Amino acid sequence: MSKAFASEDMSKILLTEEEIQKRVKEMAKQLSDDYRDKNPLMIAILRGAVLFFSDLVREMDIHVELNFLAISSYGSGTESTGDVRIQYDMQESIKDRHVIVVEDIIDSGRTITHLKEILEARHPASIAVVALLDKPSRREVEVEGEYVGFTVPNEFVVGYGLDFAGKYRNIKYIGVLKPEIYA
Ligand code: PRP
C-alpha cells in the first residue's frame, strides 16, 4: 500500500480515517435523535470545520438547514492571539431557531465563547456546539462543547480540516506535525 498523503511530515497518526468516520457516524446518530422534528440550523465555522461538517450532515437522517460563518482567532502561527473576529457573517435570521455550531476544534475556548455571545444576542431557541476535537489542556476560557468527538493531547494536530499555515487541511486522517515543520 502507498504511504498516506503527507505522512512524511507527521511524527504520528493520531486518528485514522476509519476512526474519524466511525465517530462522525455516532455523532450524527446522536444529533439526529436529539434534533428530530426541530429542523436545526447547522452552522459550519470556516474554514477548519468544513470537512467534518460535510461528513457529519450527510450521516444525519433528519432535515437540517446549513449555513456558514467565518471567524478567525489565529494568525498563521501556532498560538491563539485572543483576537477573535467575524470575517463573514450570515444574512439569515436565527431567531427562535435551534442552532448547532460545528467546529473542528476547541482549543483555548476563545473562539467558541465569543461566537456563542454573538449568536445568543440574536435570540435563537437553543445553541449547541459540536466539536470534532477538544484540547482541554489548552483552555483559557471555561467552555465545553455539548457534543465532542475526541479529546486530544496538547500536540500540534493537523488534517481533516485542521491546518498549519494553510496546509494539511485536505488530509483524511489527523496527524501530529513533526516539530521541525513548524519550528
Ligand atoms: C481554529 C478552529 C477554531 C479555533 C479554536 O480556527 O477552527 O475555530 O481555532 O481555537 P480557540 O479555542 O483557541 O479559539 P482558526 O482561527 O485557526 O481558523 P480556521 O478554521 O480557518 O483554520
CSV table of C-alpha atoms and ligand atoms in Angstrom, one decimal:
chain,number,residue,atom,x,y,z
A,1,MET,CA,0.0,0.0,0.0
A,2,SER,CA,1.3,3.5,-0.8
A,3,LYS,CA,2.1,5.8,2.2
A,4,ALA,CA,-0.7,8.1,3.4
A,5,PHE,CA,-0.5,11.6,1.8
A,6,ALA,CA,1.8,13.9,3.8
A,7,SER,CA,2.7,11.2,6.3
A,8,GLU,CA,6.4,12.1,6.0
A,9,ASP,CA,5.6,15.4,7.8
A,10,MET,CA,3.9,13.6,10.7
A,11,SER,CA,5.5,12.3,13.9
A,12,LYS,CA,2.5,10.1,14.2
A,13,ILE,CA,-1.1,9.5,13.1
A,14,LEU,CA,-3.4,10.4,16.0
A,15,LEU,CA,-6.7,9.4,14.4
A,16,THR,CA,-7.1,7.3,11.3
A,17,GLU,CA,-9.7,7.9,8.6
A,18,GLU,CA,-11.6,4.9,9.9
A,19,GLU,CA,-11.7,6.1,13.5
A,20,ILE,CA,-12.8,9.6,12.4
A,21,GLN,CA,-15.6,8.2,10.2
A,22,LYS,CA,-16.8,5.8,12.8
A,23,ARG,CA,-17.1,8.6,15.4
A,24,VAL,CA,-18.7,11.0,12.9
A,25,LYS,CA,-21.4,8.4,12.3
A,26,GLU,CA,-22.0,8.1,16.1
A,27,MET,CA,-22.2,11.8,16.5
A,28,ALA,CA,-24.6,12.1,13.5
A,29,LYS,CA,-26.9,9.5,15.1
A,30,GLN,CA,-26.9,11.3,18.4
A,31,LEU,CA,-27.7,14.6,16.8
A,32,SER,CA,-30.4,13.1,14.6
A,33,ASP,CA,-32.0,11.6,17.7
A,34,ASP,CA,-31.7,14.8,19.7
A,35,TYR,CA,-33.0,17.2,17.0
A,36,ARG,CA,-35.7,15.1,15.3
A,37,ASP,CA,-38.6,17.4,14.3
A,38,LYS,CA,-36.6,20.5,15.3
A,39,ASN,CA,-35.3,21.5,11.8
A,40,PRO,CA,-32.0,22.7,13.2
A,41,LEU,CA,-29.8,25.3,11.6
A,42,MET,CA,-26.3,23.8,11.4
A,43,ILE,CA,-23.6,26.4,11.1
A,44,ALA,CA,-20.1,25.5,10.0
A,45,ILE,CA,-17.3,27.7,11.2
A,46,LEU,CA,-15.0,28.3,8.3
A,47,ARG,CA,-12.6,27.1,7.4
A,48,GLY,CA,-11.5,24.2,9.6
A,49,ALA,CA,-14.9,22.7,10.2
A,50,VAL,CA,-15.8,22.2,6.6
A,51,LEU,CA,-14.7,18.6,6.1
A,52,PHE,CA,-16.2,17.4,9.4
A,53,PHE,CA,-19.4,19.4,8.7
A,54,SER,CA,-19.8,17.9,5.3
A,55,ASP,CA,-19.3,14.3,6.5
A,56,LEU,CA,-21.5,14.9,9.6
A,57,VAL,CA,-24.6,16.3,7.9
A,58,ARG,CA,-24.5,13.5,5.3
A,59,GLU,CA,-24.7,10.9,8.1
A,60,MET,CA,-27.7,12.6,9.7
A,61,ASP,CA,-31.2,11.3,8.8
A,62,ILE,CA,-33.3,14.3,9.7
A,63,HIS,CA,-34.0,17.6,7.8
A,64,VAL,CA,-31.4,20.2,8.6
A,65,GLU,CA,-30.5,23.6,7.1
A,66,LEU,CA,-26.9,24.7,6.5
A,67,ASN,CA,-25.1,28.0,6.8
A,68,PHE,CA,-21.6,29.2,7.3
A,69,LEU,CA,-19.8,31.7,9.4
A,70,ALA,CA,-16.1,32.7,9.2
A,71,ILE,CA,-14.3,33.7,12.4
A,72,SER,CA,-10.6,33.9,13.0
A,73,SER,CA,-8.6,33.7,16.1
A,74,TYR,CA,-5.2,32.7,14.8
A,75,GLY,CA,-2.7,34.3,12.6
A,76,SER,CA,-0.6,31.9,10.5
A,77,GLY,CA,1.4,30.8,13.6
A,78,THR,CA,0.6,28.1,16.2
A,79,GLU,CA,-0.7,30.2,19.1
A,80,SER,CA,-4.1,31.9,19.6
A,81,THR,CA,-3.7,35.6,19.7
A,82,GLY,CA,-7.0,36.1,21.6
A,83,ASP,CA,-8.1,38.4,18.7
A,84,VAL,CA,-11.4,36.9,17.6
A,85,ARG,CA,-13.1,38.5,14.6
A,86,ILE,CA,-16.1,37.7,12.4
A,87,GLN,CA,-14.8,37.7,8.8
A,88,TYR,CA,-18.0,36.6,7.1
A,89,ASP,CA,-21.4,36.8,8.8
A,90,MET,CA,-24.8,35.1,7.8
A,91,GLN,CA,-27.6,37.2,6.4
A,92,GLU,CA,-30.2,34.7,7.7
A,93,SER,CA,-32.1,35.3,11.0
A,94,ILE,CA,-31.5,32.7,13.7
A,95,LYS,CA,-34.3,34.0,16.0
A,96,ASP,CA,-36.2,31.0,17.5
A,97,ARG,CA,-34.1,28.5,15.6
A,98,HIS,CA,-32.3,25.5,17.1
A,99,VAL,CA,-28.7,26.3,16.2
A,100,ILE,CA,-25.9,23.8,16.1
A,101,VAL,CA,-22.5,25.3,15.7
A,102,VAL,CA,-20.0,22.9,14.2
A,103,GLU,CA,-16.3,23.4,14.9
A,104,ASP,CA,-13.2,21.3,14.2
A,105,ILE,CA,-11.5,22.0,17.5
A,106,ILE,CA,-12.0,23.8,20.8
A,107,ASP,CA,-8.5,24.9,22.0
A,108,SER,CA,-8.3,28.0,24.2
A,109,GLY,CA,-12.1,28.2,24.0
A,110,ARG,CA,-11.9,31.9,23.0
A,111,THR,CA,-13.5,31.5,19.5
A,112,ILE,CA,-16.5,29.5,20.7
A,113,THR,CA,-17.1,31.7,23.8
A,114,HIS,CA,-17.1,34.8,21.6
A,115,LEU,CA,-19.2,33.2,19.0
A,116,LYS,CA,-21.8,32.0,21.5
A,117,GLU,CA,-22.1,35.5,22.8
A,118,ILE,CA,-22.7,36.9,19.4
A,119,LEU,CA,-25.3,34.2,18.5
A,120,GLU,CA,-27.1,34.4,21.8
A,121,ALA,CA,-27.7,38.1,21.2
A,122,ARG,CA,-29.7,37.0,18.2
A,123,HIS,CA,-32.2,35.1,20.3
A,124,PRO,CA,-32.1,31.5,18.9
A,125,ALA,CA,-34.3,28.9,20.6
A,126,SER,CA,-31.2,27.0,21.6
A,127,ILE,CA,-27.5,26.8,20.8
A,128,ALA,CA,-25.3,23.7,21.0
A,129,VAL,CA,-21.7,23.3,20.0
A,130,VAL,CA,-20.4,20.2,18.2
A,131,ALA,CA,-16.6,19.9,18.0
A,132,LEU,CA,-14.8,17.0,16.5
A,133,LEU,CA,-11.7,17.6,18.7
A,134,ASP,CA,-11.3,19.1,22.2
A,135,LYS,CA,-8.0,20.1,23.6
A,136,PRO,CA,-8.9,20.8,27.3
A,137,SER,CA,-5.3,21.2,28.4
A,138,ARG,CA,-5.1,24.5,26.4
A,139,ARG,CA,-8.3,26.0,27.8
A,140,GLU,CA,-8.1,29.7,28.8
A,141,VAL,CA,-11.8,30.3,28.9
A,142,GLU,CA,-14.2,27.9,30.7
A,143,VAL,CA,-16.3,26.5,27.9
A,144,GLU,CA,-17.3,23.0,26.8
A,145,GLY,CA,-18.9,21.6,23.6
A,146,GLU,CA,-22.2,19.8,24.0
A,147,TYR,CA,-21.0,17.1,21.6
A,148,VAL,CA,-17.3,16.3,21.3
A,149,GLY,CA,-15.8,13.7,19.1
A,150,PHE,CA,-12.3,13.1,20.6
A,151,THR,CA,-10.3,14.6,23.4
A,152,VAL,CA,-6.8,15.2,22.1
A,153,PRO,CA,-3.5,15.9,23.9
A,154,ASN,CA,-1.6,19.2,23.7
A,155,GLU,CA,0.1,18.4,20.4
A,156,PHE,CA,0.2,20.2,17.0
A,157,VAL,CA,-2.6,18.3,15.2
A,158,VAL,CA,-3.3,18.8,11.5
A,159,GLY,CA,-5.5,17.2,8.9
A,160,TYR,CA,-9.2,16.7,8.3
A,161,GLY,CA,-9.7,20.5,8.2
A,162,LEU,CA,-7.0,21.5,10.6
A,163,ASP,CA,-4.2,23.4,9.0
A,164,PHE,CA,-0.7,24.6,9.6
A,165,ALA,CA,-0.1,27.9,7.6
A,166,GLY,CA,-3.0,26.9,5.3
A,167,LYS,CA,-1.6,23.4,4.5
A,168,TYR,CA,-2.7,19.8,5.5
A,169,ARG,CA,-6.5,20.6,5.6
A,170,ASN,CA,-7.2,18.1,2.8
A,171,ILE,CA,-5.8,15.0,4.7
A,172,LYS,CA,-8.3,12.3,5.6
A,173,TYR,CA,-6.6,11.4,8.9
A,174,ILE,CA,-5.5,13.6,11.8
A,175,GLY,CA,-1.8,13.6,12.5
A,176,VAL,CA,0.7,15.2,14.8
A,177,LEU,CA,3.1,17.5,12.9
A,178,LYS,CA,6.8,17.0,13.3
A,179,PRO,CA,8.2,19.9,15.3
A,180,GLU,CA,10.8,20.7,12.6
A,181,ILE,CA,7.9,21.6,10.2
A,182,TYR,CA,6.6,24.4,12.4
A,183,ALA,CA,9.6,25.4,14.4
B,1,PRP,C1,-9.4,27.3,14.8
B,1,PRP,C2,-10.5,26.4,14.9
B,1,PRP,C3,-11.4,27.1,15.9
B,1,PRP,C4,-10.4,27.9,16.8
B,1,PRP,C5,-10.2,27.2,18.1
B,1,PRP,O1,-9.7,28.2,13.8
B,1,PRP,O2,-11.2,26.1,13.8
B,1,PRP,O3,-12.3,28.0,15.3
B,1,PRP,O4,-9.2,27.9,16.0
B,1,PRP,O5,-9.3,27.8,18.8
B,1,PRP,P1,-9.6,28.5,20.2
B,1,PRP,O6,-10.5,27.6,21.0
B,1,PRP,O7,-8.2,28.7,20.8
B,1,PRP,O8,-10.3,29.8,19.9
B,1,PRP,P2,-8.7,29.2,13.0
B,1,PRP,O9,-8.9,30.6,13.6
B,1,PRP,O10,-7.3,28.6,13.0
B,1,PRP,O11,-9.3,29.3,11.6
B,1,PRP,P3,-9.6,28.1,10.5
B,1,PRP,O12,-10.8,27.3,11.0
B,1,PRP,O13,-9.8,28.8,9.3
B,1,PRP,O14,-8.3,27.2,10.5
